[in-house]
Amino acid sequence: MLPGGLRVVTEHVAGARSASVGLWVEVGSRDEPALGAGTHGAAHYLEHLLFKGTRRRSARAIAEEIDAVGGDLNAFTGKEHTCFYAHVLDRDMPLAVDVLGDVVLDAVMAGADVELERDVVLSEIAGRDEDPEDLLADDFDALLFGAHPLGLPVIGTEESVTGMTRDRLADFHARHYVPARSVLAVAGNVAHAEVLDAVAEVYGSRLGGSGEPWHRAAGDTPGTPADRLSVRDEDTEQAHLMLGVPSLRRADERWPALQVLSTVLGGGMSSRLFQQVREQRGLAYSVYSSTTGYTDAGALAVYVGCAPERLGAAAAVVRDEIADLAAHGITDAELVRARGQLRGELVLGLEDTSSRMTRLGRRELDHGGLDRATDLASTLERIDAVGASDVASLASSLLTAPRSAAVVGPYGDVDELPDEVREMVQ
Amino acid sequence: MLPGGLRVVTEHVAGARSASVGLWVEVGSRDEPALGAGTHGAAHYLEHLLFKGTRRRSARAIAEEIDAVGGDLNAFTGKEHTCFYAHVLDRDMPLAVDVLGDVVLDAVMAGADVELERDVVLSEIAGRDEDPEDLLADDFDALLFGAHPLGLPVIGTEESVTGMTRDRLADFHARHYVPARSVLAVAGNVAHAEVLDAVAEVYGSRLGGSGEPWHRAAGDTPGTPADRLSVRDEDTEQAHLMLGVPSLRRADERWPALQVLSTVLGGGMSSRLFQQVREQRGLAYSVYSSTTGYTDAGALAVYVGCAPERLGAAAAVVRDEIADLAAHGITDAELVRARGQLRGELVLGLEDTSSRMTRLGRRELDHGGLDRATDLASTLERIDAVGASDVASLASSLLTAPRSAAVVGPYGDVDELPDEVREMVQ
């Protein structure tokens, strides 16, 4: 930990020729409502705006410096985190640390650029509106989390982005984009001391004070949603269904059991849903389950994309498989396979420096330090410790809770949906 | 090279814990017209069907064996290549070699599975029809390549897939999915001898004969297209434009110069199009250029996605930048930056075993062996050897050729397009 509360975490990756550098800020769309409705979409808007120039670099200079070394510079904004990152050759790590610190802490946020980026963000919203699966995910979160800040789309709305002012953005930036809420995560062919040197050189004068690392406190648990079913009438050739239940917050000790449950339900080609919906019956091209975890809430969801005339039949299969899992849990063979799948995916998913940097940064933000038992070996141990009875007990509590379902497709209103879909949320 | 003409290429990747195994077959949608119109979409259809079961394994057994080790098993079909691949932990390489060989060479292709997968492929086509950028790419190729087989969409059409028969699929399979047209590419923590052992054990009895490796001959160069402009009227919130010209075939010695040209035009954040269209004017969220190379043809294209009311202005900027490049070439600063960018992207893009496997397999298929000067070091040398005059000469010939443009968006016909778009193809 450095002055100002900035944390620096490094992982040396043998054999790599690159470094992935991420400057994570513990801020996201859920922090927006506290500053008023006009702030909705500010975190994502800032993700754009900060790249438009700093006191030392124009937007073009930023782009040219990174492009000249073949690097990749980008950012993503979530509900609880924002990450500004670069992937560069190992020797260019100091440049990446420099540019990222400059962008996140020292951006100019010129009024003219606020206007330019407004159009770009509105164009991105228009693009989202053309993607049924993106719309579906936003609609589903709105249902599941209701009025809770987690229910709002990260990207904001056309209205909130149109009304955004520079003052609001600058205020939001000043409050949240501070060293005490930030983690610099570096993975690659670099040593921790080299990273600290680069940080000292670049951030030195900007890291005054004695800030302590800030950690997000769990807020109110989302209340009971008012509606359980939504339809967005779109003239799509496919019907898109997302069905789910509240599940566990990220730190819940049953999280590995939830991963096993989701894997057996719809986590791969041998999962129940893939086999029953696609392989045995050919009802859909795409069907899977997924989990999401936040500080104080989570979701377990099933996605189906299929021809509208098959939506009822596909939903009936999903319903039956969920009921079977809730009543009978999983078999020993499924348990062994799911644990093997999760172990393999975890190891195979950490081969490049970007995925290691992501794991490193999120681990520090979510679990507050490496001393918590979250290294790879102990994660693998926790997966291996999951028993069939843990999964059965979780399935019987989660999968019998009231469900929510969002649909995007050619349906004027909920009454036009197949009976099987409406019955699932009753 | 092994009996039957199968080629095996291996790259040991230090530090990796995994192996990526790809069984590449030199077959794609361009091979379909030779067997009649009813064969259109056969290569992609087979990509689905072959996973449905072999003489030794059911579809479920395939899925379970790969899932149990956390592996990833999938395939993709292109116009000239099809690749069946698996990403597994290094110790599971023999399993991956076994399953892939089984799937590609020994699939049962049961009639019932042909019917089941017909619905799945039709569902995938419906999904493509919801993605404006996918539609745009198909429309653009149809314009640029006209009646040439490269102009047909890989996925087939609703009509061709609906009419596909098991006999046609089996015939297509028997002709093309043979060892002499195949390359097994493996990258990861494995030795070449281990791979050969696995191949001998699995494919031994199936690799009889003395087949010589087959290489695709250059066919007819696509003729002059009948139309240069197409519009697909879709009620989208964004207008999508793809504009381009025929460029170089993949083996052309000017290929590195083409990469520099495309990089300067629209290859990154510092490119002319990104700076002028997005950064300076905020006209679009997404704008970039791309190149495609085949045995006997290629394309250089620019994509713009923007609000319909900005399409004319964006097209005018693209037109001006193209004209300037054609007339004046690139600056020395752009040359240095583009070479650095291409070098960095190349090295950074080869960090995981999957990308190395892909490079290895394509290199063998496209350039017929490792002795051709196509290893990483010589590729980097060829990039460094590109001069500003090479790029200027290429720009003045390619960028002054007649252009083709496809548009997807809210336009009833070509007359409703902004003047700037129509003028670009005149």
Short mmCIF file of C-alpha atoms in Angstrom, two decimals, chain B:
data_model
loop_
_atom_site.label_atom_id
_atom_site.label_comp_id
_atom_site.label_asym_id
_atom_site.label_seq_id
_atom_site.Cartn_x
_atom_site.Cartn_y
_atom_site.Cartn_z
CA MET B 1 3.82 -36.12 -42.94
CA LEU B 2 2.06 -39.35 -42.17
CA PRO B 3 0.45 -42.05 -44.29
CA GLY B 4 -2.66 -40.71 -45.98
CA GLY B 5 -1.07 -37.28 -46.29
CA LEU B 6 -1.98 -35.99 -42.83
CA ARG B 7 0.48 -33.33 -41.68
CA VAL B 8 1.30 -32.85 -38.00
CA VAL B 9 2.85 -29.60 -36.79
CA THR B 10 3.74 -28.89 -33.17
CA GLU B 11 4.99 -25.87 -31.27
CA HIS B 12 6.28 -26.23 -27.74
CA VAL B 13 5.22 -23.26 -25.61
CA ALA B 14 7.38 -22.77 -22.54
CA GLY B 15 5.49 -21.96 -19.37
CA ALA B 16 2.11 -23.11 -20.67
CA ARG B 17 0.08 -25.66 -18.73
CA SER B 18 -2.23 -26.43 -21.59
CA ALA B 19 -2.35 -27.74 -25.12
CA SER B 20 -4.42 -26.36 -27.96
CA VAL B 21 -5.12 -29.01 -30.57
CA GLY B 22 -6.63 -28.13 -33.94
CA LEU B 23 -7.59 -30.50 -36.71
CA TRP B 24 -7.70 -28.23 -39.76
CA VAL B 25 -9.32 -29.32 -42.98
CA GLU B 26 -8.72 -27.39 -46.16
CA VAL B 27 -12.38 -27.16 -47.00
CA GLY B 28 -14.87 -24.34 -46.75
CA SER B 29 -17.91 -22.79 -48.31
CA ARG B 30 -16.07 -22.01 -51.55
CA ASP B 31 -15.84 -25.75 -52.22
CA GLU B 32 -19.61 -26.14 -52.15
CA PRO B 33 -20.79 -24.85 -55.53
CA ALA B 34 -18.80 -27.54 -57.36
CA LEU B 35 -21.24 -30.11 -55.96
CA GLY B 36 -24.35 -28.16 -56.95
CA ALA B 37 -26.50 -25.42 -55.50
CA GLY B 38 -28.10 -27.78 -52.96
CA THR B 39 -24.73 -28.12 -51.25
CA HIS B 40 -24.53 -24.48 -50.14
CA GLY B 41 -23.87 -24.37 -46.40
CA ALA B 42 -22.66 -27.99 -46.26
CA ALA B 43 -19.29 -27.26 -44.64
CA HIS B 44 -20.91 -25.31 -41.81
CA TYR B 45 -23.73 -27.85 -41.47
CA LEU B 46 -21.12 -30.60 -41.14
CA GLU B 47 -19.31 -28.58 -38.47
CA HIS B 48 -22.47 -29.12 -36.42
CA LEU B 49 -23.29 -32.65 -37.49
CA LEU B 50 -19.90 -34.24 -36.91
CA PHE B 51 -20.13 -33.54 -33.17
CA LYS B 52 -23.38 -35.50 -32.96
CA GLY B 53 -21.71 -38.86 -32.61
CA THR B 54 -19.07 -41.20 -33.98
CA ARG B 55 -18.84 -44.95 -34.22
CA ARG B 56 -17.19 -45.01 -30.79
CA ARG B 57 -18.82 -42.07 -29.01
CA SER B 58 -22.30 -40.58 -28.67
CA ALA B 59 -22.66 -36.78 -28.69
CA ARG B 60 -23.20 -36.93 -24.96
CA ALA B 61 -20.05 -39.01 -24.43
CA ILE B 62 -18.01 -36.47 -26.44
CA ALA B 63 -19.38 -33.61 -24.35
CA GLU B 64 -18.88 -35.46 -21.08
CA GLU B 65 -15.30 -36.51 -21.80
CA ILE B 66 -14.22 -32.97 -22.67
CA ASP B 67 -16.25 -31.27 -19.92
CA ALA B 68 -14.87 -33.67 -17.30
CA VAL B 69 -11.38 -32.28 -17.86
CA GLY B 70 -12.56 -28.68 -18.12
CA GLY B 71 -11.67 -28.56 -21.78
CA ASP B 72 -13.14 -26.49 -24.54
CA LEU B 73 -14.21 -28.21 -27.75
CA ASN B 74 -15.50 -26.30 -30.72
CA ALA B 75 -15.09 -25.59 -34.42
CA PHE B 76 -15.34 -22.82 -36.95
CA THR B 77 -15.95 -22.84 -40.66
CA GLY B 78 -14.58 -20.33 -43.10
CA LYS B 79 -14.56 -19.90 -46.84
CA GLU B 80 -11.36 -21.89 -47.37
CA HIS B 81 -10.73 -23.65 -44.03
CA THR B 82 -12.57 -25.52 -41.32
CA CYS B 83 -11.00 -26.03 -37.91
CA PHE B 84 -12.09 -28.43 -35.20
CA TYR B 85 -10.23 -27.65 -32.02
CA ALA B 86 -9.85 -28.37 -28.33
CA HIS B 87 -8.11 -26.51 -25.53
CA VAL B 88 -7.16 -28.81 -22.67
CA LEU B 89 -4.63 -29.20 -19.87
CA ASP B 90 -1.34 -30.48 -21.28
CA ARG B 91 -1.79 -33.98 -19.84
CA ASP B 92 -5.09 -34.30 -21.71
CA MET B 93 -3.59 -33.70 -25.17
CA PRO B 94 -4.00 -37.38 -26.22
CA LEU B 95 -7.70 -37.20 -25.34
CA ALA B 96 -8.09 -34.08 -27.50
CA VAL B 97 -6.28 -35.72 -30.43
CA ASP B 98 -8.48 -38.78 -30.03
CA VAL B 99 -11.81 -36.95 -29.85
CA LEU B 100 -11.00 -34.61 -32.74
CA GLY B 101 -9.88 -37.44 -35.01
CA ASP B 102 -12.96 -39.41 -34.09
CA VAL B 103 -15.27 -36.48 -34.80
CA VAL B 104 -13.74 -35.40 -38.10
CA LEU B 105 -12.99 -38.78 -39.65
CA ASP B 106 -15.47 -41.17 -38.04
CA ALA B 107 -18.73 -39.35 -37.47
CA VAL B 108 -21.90 -41.39 -37.94
CA MET B 109 -24.02 -38.59 -39.46
CA ALA B 110 -27.29 -40.26 -38.47
CA GLY B 111 -30.38 -39.16 -40.34
CA ALA B 112 -32.16 -38.14 -37.13
CA ASP B 113 -29.25 -35.88 -36.21
CA VAL B 114 -29.31 -34.26 -39.65
CA GLU B 115 -32.90 -33.25 -38.86
CA LEU B 116 -32.11 -32.05 -35.33
CA GLU B 117 -29.16 -29.96 -36.49
CA ARG B 118 -31.19 -28.50 -39.36
CA ASP B 119 -33.27 -26.65 -36.75
CA VAL B 120 -30.18 -25.59 -34.86
CA VAL B 121 -28.51 -24.21 -38.00
CA LEU B 122 -31.72 -22.43 -39.03
CA SER B 123 -31.78 -20.93 -35.56
CA GLU B 124 -28.19 -19.80 -36.03
CA ILE B 125 -29.14 -18.19 -39.36
CA ALA B 126 -31.99 -16.38 -37.60
CA GLY B 127 -29.47 -15.15 -35.05
CA ARG B 128 -27.18 -13.91 -37.83
CA ASP B 129 -30.16 -12.08 -39.33
CA GLU B 130 -30.50 -10.16 -36.08
CA ASP B 131 -26.91 -9.00 -36.16
CA PRO B 132 -26.54 -6.04 -38.55
CA GLU B 133 -22.75 -6.34 -38.69
CA ASP B 134 -22.89 -10.02 -39.64
CA LEU B 135 -25.46 -9.28 -42.33
CA LEU B 136 -23.37 -6.39 -43.56
CA ALA B 137 -20.26 -8.55 -43.94
CA ASP B 138 -22.20 -11.10 -45.99
CA ASP B 139 -23.76 -8.39 -48.16
CA PHE B 140 -20.38 -6.80 -48.75
CA ASP B 141 -18.78 -10.07 -49.84
CA ALA B 142 -21.71 -10.72 -52.15
CA LEU B 143 -21.08 -7.34 -53.80
CA LEU B 144 -17.32 -7.61 -53.97
CA PHE B 145 -17.05 -11.20 -55.18
CA GLY B 146 -20.30 -11.38 -57.10
CA ALA B 147 -21.02 -14.82 -58.52
CA HIS B 148 -17.62 -16.17 -57.44
CA PRO B 149 -17.90 -18.87 -54.71
CA LEU B 150 -16.21 -16.47 -52.26
CA GLY B 151 -19.33 -14.31 -52.51
CA LEU B 152 -21.58 -16.86 -50.78
CA PRO B 153 -22.23 -16.74 -47.03
CA VAL B 154 -20.53 -19.54 -45.10
CA ILE B 155 -23.65 -20.34 -43.12
CA GLY B 156 -25.76 -21.01 -46.23
CA THR B 157 -29.27 -19.70 -46.69
CA GLU B 158 -32.55 -20.66 -45.11
CA GLU B 159 -33.44 -22.28 -48.42
CA SER B 160 -30.24 -24.24 -48.89
CA VAL B 161 -30.21 -25.48 -45.29
CA THR B 162 -33.87 -26.43 -45.44
CA GLY B 163 -33.20 -28.49 -48.56
CA MET B 164 -29.97 -30.14 -47.38
CA THR B 165 -29.99 -33.96 -47.48
CA ARG B 166 -27.91 -36.48 -45.60
CA ASP B 167 -26.62 -37.85 -48.90
CA ARG B 168 -25.24 -34.49 -49.96
CA LEU B 169 -23.59 -33.98 -46.60
CA ALA B 170 -22.08 -37.46 -46.61
CA ASP B 171 -20.85 -36.99 -50.16
CA PHE B 172 -19.28 -33.63 -49.32
CA HIS B 173 -17.69 -35.17 -46.23
CA ALA B 174 -16.27 -38.17 -48.07
CA ARG B 175 -14.63 -35.99 -50.71
CA HIS B 176 -13.14 -33.31 -48.52
CA TYR B 177 -12.63 -34.48 -44.93
CA VAL B 178 -9.65 -36.68 -45.70
CA PRO B 179 -6.14 -36.85 -44.21
CA ALA B 180 -4.54 -35.42 -47.36
CA ARG B 181 -6.47 -32.18 -46.86
CA SER B 182 -5.86 -32.08 -43.11
CA VAL B 183 -3.34 -30.61 -40.72
CA LEU B 184 -3.15 -31.44 -37.04
CA ALA B 185 -1.69 -28.40 -35.27
CA VAL B 186 -0.73 -28.59 -31.61
CA ALA B 187 0.70 -25.78 -29.48
CA GLY B 188 1.41 -26.04 -25.79
CA ASN B 189 3.38 -27.83 -23.17
CA VAL B 190 3.83 -30.96 -25.29
CA ALA B 191 6.59 -32.47 -27.42
CA HIS B 192 6.24 -33.34 -31.10
CA ALA B 193 6.99 -37.01 -30.39
CA GLU B 194 4.15 -37.19 -27.88
CA VAL B 195 1.77 -35.82 -30.46
CA LEU B 196 2.96 -38.33 -33.07
CA ASP B 197 2.44 -41.14 -30.53
CA ALA B 198 -1.10 -39.98 -29.88
CA VAL B 199 -1.78 -39.73 -33.62
CA ALA B 200 -0.39 -43.21 -34.28
CA GLU B 201 -2.54 -44.70 -31.56
CA VAL B 202 -5.73 -42.96 -32.55
CA TYR B 203 -5.54 -42.62 -36.31
CA GLY B 204 -3.22 -45.55 -37.03
CA SER B 205 -5.64 -47.80 -38.80
CA ARG B 206 -7.42 -44.94 -40.56
CA LEU B 207 -4.40 -43.40 -42.23
CA GLY B 208 -3.71 -46.04 -44.85
CA GLY B 209 -2.79 -45.20 -48.39
CA SER B 210 -0.20 -42.89 -49.77
CA GLY B 211 -2.13 -39.66 -50.11
CA GLU B 212 -0.09 -36.60 -50.88
CA PRO B 213 -0.97 -33.34 -49.18
CA TRP B 214 -3.54 -31.47 -51.20
CA HIS B 215 -3.14 -27.77 -51.85
CA ARG B 216 -5.81 -25.46 -53.05
CA ALA B 217 -5.05 -24.06 -56.48
CA ALA B 218 -5.89 -20.47 -57.21
CA GLY B 219 -9.21 -20.42 -59.02
CA ASP B 220 -10.73 -17.79 -61.24
CA THR B 221 -10.23 -14.30 -59.98
CA PRO B 222 -13.60 -12.80 -59.16
CA GLY B 223 -14.89 -10.84 -62.12
CA THR B 224 -16.23 -7.32 -62.18
CA PRO B 225 -19.25 -7.18 -59.92
CA ALA B 226 -22.62 -6.31 -61.47
CA ASP B 227 -23.57 -3.97 -58.64
CA ARG B 228 -21.45 -1.76 -56.45
CA LEU B 229 -24.02 -0.69 -53.90
CA SER B 230 -26.52 -2.61 -51.82
CA VAL B 231 -28.97 -1.60 -49.12
CA ARG B 232 -30.70 -3.90 -46.71
CA ASP B 233 -33.63 -2.08 -45.21
CA GLU B 234 -33.65 -2.84 -41.49
CA ASP B 235 -35.35 -0.86 -38.75
CA THR B 236 -32.08 -0.41 -36.87
CA GLU B 237 -31.15 2.55 -34.68
CA GLN B 238 -27.73 2.69 -36.31
CA ALA B 239 -26.65 2.78 -39.92
CA HIS B 240 -23.93 0.26 -40.80
CA LEU B 241 -21.69 0.87 -43.78
CA MET B 242 -19.00 -1.34 -45.23
CA LEU B 243 -17.04 0.15 -48.07
CA GLY B 244 -14.11 -1.44 -49.82
CA VAL B 245 -12.09 -2.56 -52.78
CA PRO B 246 -10.51 -5.82 -53.95
CA SER B 247 -7.00 -6.02 -52.55
CA LEU B 248 -4.31 -8.71 -52.52
CA ARG B 249 -4.35 -12.45 -52.38
CA ARG B 250 -2.90 -13.83 -49.17
CA ALA B 251 0.42 -14.92 -50.65
CA ASP B 252 1.13 -11.58 -52.34
CA GLU B 253 4.54 -10.29 -51.33
CA ARG B 254 3.00 -6.85 -50.78
CA TRP B 255 0.86 -8.23 -47.94
CA PRO B 256 2.92 -6.54 -45.16
CA ALA B 257 2.61 -3.20 -46.99
CA LEU B 258 -1.16 -3.75 -47.12
CA GLN B 259 -1.17 -4.29 -43.35
CA VAL B 260 0.67 -1.01 -42.84
CA LEU B 261 -1.77 0.77 -45.15
CA SER B 262 -4.81 -0.61 -43.34
CA THR B 263 -3.26 0.19 -39.95
CA VAL B 264 -2.67 3.82 -40.88
CA LEU B 265 -6.13 4.12 -42.41
CA GLY B 266 -8.20 2.53 -39.63
CA GLY B 267 -6.19 0.07 -37.57
CA GLY B 268 -6.20 1.60 -34.12
CA MET B 269 -6.98 4.59 -31.95
CA SER B 270 -4.33 6.72 -33.62
CA SER B 271 -5.44 5.77 -37.14
CA ARG B 272 -6.72 8.45 -39.48
CA LEU B 273 -10.29 7.22 -39.48
CA PHE B 274 -10.56 6.80 -35.70
CA GLN B 275 -9.07 10.24 -35.13
CA GLN B 276 -11.08 12.03 -37.79
CA VAL B 277 -14.42 10.26 -37.56
CA ARG B 278 -14.68 9.50 -33.85
CA GLU B 279 -12.21 11.59 -31.89
CA GLN B 280 -12.33 14.90 -33.76
CA ARG B 281 -15.96 14.82 -34.82
CA GLY B 282 -17.78 12.26 -32.65
CA LEU B 283 -19.60 10.98 -35.74
CA ALA B 284 -19.47 7.27 -34.87
CA TYR B 285 -18.82 4.94 -31.99
CA SER B 286 -17.16 2.35 -34.19
CA VAL B 287 -14.98 2.90 -37.26
CA TYR B 288 -12.14 0.71 -38.50
CA SER B 289 -10.54 -0.86 -41.53
CA SER B 290 -9.81 -4.53 -42.13
CA THR B 291 -8.18 -6.83 -44.64
CA THR B 292 -9.10 -10.31 -45.80
CA GLY B 293 -6.96 -12.59 -47.91
CA TYR B 294 -7.81 -15.74 -49.83
CA THR B 295 -5.95 -17.96 -52.24
CA ASP B 296 -6.85 -15.86 -55.24
CA ALA B 297 -8.52 -12.71 -53.96
CA GLY B 298 -8.69 -10.30 -51.08
CA ALA B 299 -10.45 -7.25 -49.72
CA LEU B 300 -9.63 -3.99 -47.98
CA ALA B 301 -12.69 -2.63 -46.23
CA VAL B 302 -13.79 0.19 -43.95
CA TYR B 303 -16.63 -0.22 -41.45
CA VAL B 304 -18.63 2.66 -39.96
CA GLY B 305 -21.51 2.29 -37.50
CA CYS B 306 -23.26 5.55 -36.68
CA ALA B 307 -26.57 7.33 -36.26
CA PRO B 308 -28.37 7.41 -39.63
CA GLU B 309 -28.39 11.22 -39.65
CA ARG B 310 -24.59 11.21 -39.45
CA LEU B 311 -23.93 8.64 -42.17
CA GLY B 312 -23.44 11.24 -44.88
CA ALA B 313 -20.98 13.26 -42.83
CA ALA B 314 -19.07 10.15 -41.76
CA ALA B 315 -18.92 8.88 -45.35
CA ALA B 316 -17.54 12.23 -46.51
CA VAL B 317 -14.71 12.01 -43.97
CA VAL B 318 -13.92 8.44 -45.04
CA ARG B 319 -13.95 9.54 -48.70
CA ASP B 320 -11.55 12.40 -48.01
CA GLU B 321 -9.14 10.25 -46.01
CA ILE B 322 -9.08 7.58 -48.71
CA ALA B 323 -8.46 10.21 -51.39
CA ASP B 324 -5.64 11.71 -49.36
CA LEU B 325 -3.97 8.33 -48.82
CA ALA B 326 -4.30 7.46 -52.51
CA ALA B 327 -2.76 10.78 -53.54
CA HIS B 328 -0.11 11.32 -50.88
CA GLY B 329 0.59 8.00 -49.16
CA ILE B 330 1.61 7.99 -45.51
CA THR B 331 4.03 10.08 -43.46
CA ASP B 332 7.27 8.72 -42.03
CA ALA B 333 5.88 9.09 -38.51
CA GLU B 334 2.84 7.01 -39.51
CA LEU B 335 5.09 4.38 -41.06
CA VAL B 336 7.19 4.03 -37.91
CA ARG B 337 4.14 3.90 -35.69
CA ALA B 338 2.28 1.40 -37.88
CA ARG B 339 5.27 -0.95 -38.05
CA GLY B 340 5.62 -0.76 -34.25
CA GLN B 341 1.93 -1.40 -33.85
CA LEU B 342 1.93 -4.42 -36.16
CA ARG B 343 5.04 -5.87 -34.48
CA GLY B 344 3.58 -5.40 -31.00
CA GLU B 345 0.16 -6.76 -31.94
CA LEU B 346 1.76 -9.80 -33.53
CA VAL B 347 3.84 -10.66 -30.48
CA LEU B 348 1.09 -9.81 -27.98
CA GLY B 349 -1.39 -11.83 -30.01
CA LEU B 350 0.66 -15.01 -29.73
CA GLU B 351 0.67 -15.36 -25.96
CA ASP B 352 -1.87 -18.13 -25.51
CA THR B 353 -1.70 -21.61 -26.94
CA SER B 354 -4.91 -21.18 -28.96
CA SER B 355 -3.54 -18.29 -31.01
CA ARG B 356 -0.29 -20.17 -31.57
CA MET B 357 -2.17 -23.26 -32.70
CA THR B 358 -4.20 -21.12 -35.09
CA ARG B 359 -1.10 -19.52 -36.56
CA LEU B 360 0.58 -22.91 -36.88
CA GLY B 361 -2.36 -24.58 -38.63
CA ARG B 362 -3.06 -21.72 -41.02
CA ARG B 363 0.60 -21.32 -41.86
CA GLU B 364 0.83 -24.95 -42.88
CA LEU B 365 -2.36 -24.82 -44.94
CA ASP B 366 -1.72 -21.46 -46.55
CA HIS B 367 2.00 -21.62 -47.14
CA GLY B 368 2.58 -25.35 -47.29
CA GLY B 369 5.21 -25.91 -44.70
CA LEU B 370 7.47 -24.34 -42.17
CA ASP B 371 10.39 -23.98 -44.54
CA ARG B 372 8.62 -21.10 -46.20
CA ALA B 373 9.86 -17.94 -44.58
CA THR B 374 6.84 -17.51 -42.38
CA ASP B 375 8.11 -17.94 -38.85
CA LEU B 376 7.65 -15.09 -36.40
CA ALA B 377 11.12 -13.59 -36.79
CA SER B 378 10.87 -13.38 -40.56
CA THR B 379 7.35 -12.02 -40.38
CA LEU B 380 8.66 -9.27 -38.11
CA GLU B 381 11.50 -8.64 -40.57
CA ARG B 382 9.07 -8.33 -43.47
CA ILE B 383 7.06 -5.75 -41.50
CA ASP B 384 10.21 -3.77 -40.77
CA ALA B 385 11.18 -3.85 -44.44
CA VAL B 386 8.04 -2.00 -45.55
CA GLY B 387 8.84 1.49 -46.78
CA ALA B 388 6.62 4.53 -47.18
CA SER B 389 6.95 4.27 -50.95
CA ASP B 390 5.69 0.65 -50.93
CA VAL B 391 2.60 1.82 -49.08
CA ALA B 392 2.12 4.85 -51.31
CA SER B 393 2.34 2.73 -54.42
CA LEU B 394 -0.15 0.23 -53.05
CA ALA B 395 -2.49 2.99 -51.89
CA SER B 396 -2.47 4.70 -55.26
CA SER B 397 -3.40 1.48 -57.07
CA LEU B 398 -5.87 -0.08 -54.59
CA LEU B 399 -7.63 3.02 -53.33
CA THR B 400 -8.36 4.44 -56.77
CA ALA B 401 -10.08 1.25 -57.95
CA PRO B 402 -13.88 1.20 -58.17
CA ARG B 403 -15.39 0.74 -54.71
CA SER B 404 -18.26 -1.33 -53.45
CA ALA B 405 -20.46 -0.40 -50.50
CA ALA B 406 -23.05 -2.31 -48.52
CA VAL B 407 -25.40 -0.58 -46.09
CA VAL B 408 -27.71 -2.03 -43.45
CA GLY B 409 -30.11 0.46 -41.92
CA PRO B 410 -33.38 2.34 -42.22
CA TYR B 411 -33.22 3.01 -45.95
CA GLY B 412 -35.90 1.74 -48.33
CA ASP B 413 -33.55 1.67 -51.31
CA VAL B 414 -30.30 3.15 -52.60
CA ASP B 415 -32.02 6.43 -53.51
CA GLU B 416 -32.70 7.07 -49.83
CA LEU B 417 -29.01 6.88 -48.97
CA PRO B 418 -27.08 10.08 -48.32
CA ASP B 419 -25.47 11.48 -51.48
CA GLU B 420 -22.03 11.02 -49.97
CA VAL B 421 -22.52 7.24 -49.84
CA ARG B 422 -23.82 6.93 -53.38
CA GLU B 423 -21.01 9.09 -54.72
CA MET B 424 -18.38 6.86 -53.16
CA VAL B 425 -19.13 3.97 -55.48
CA GLN B 426 -19.34 6.00 -58.68
#
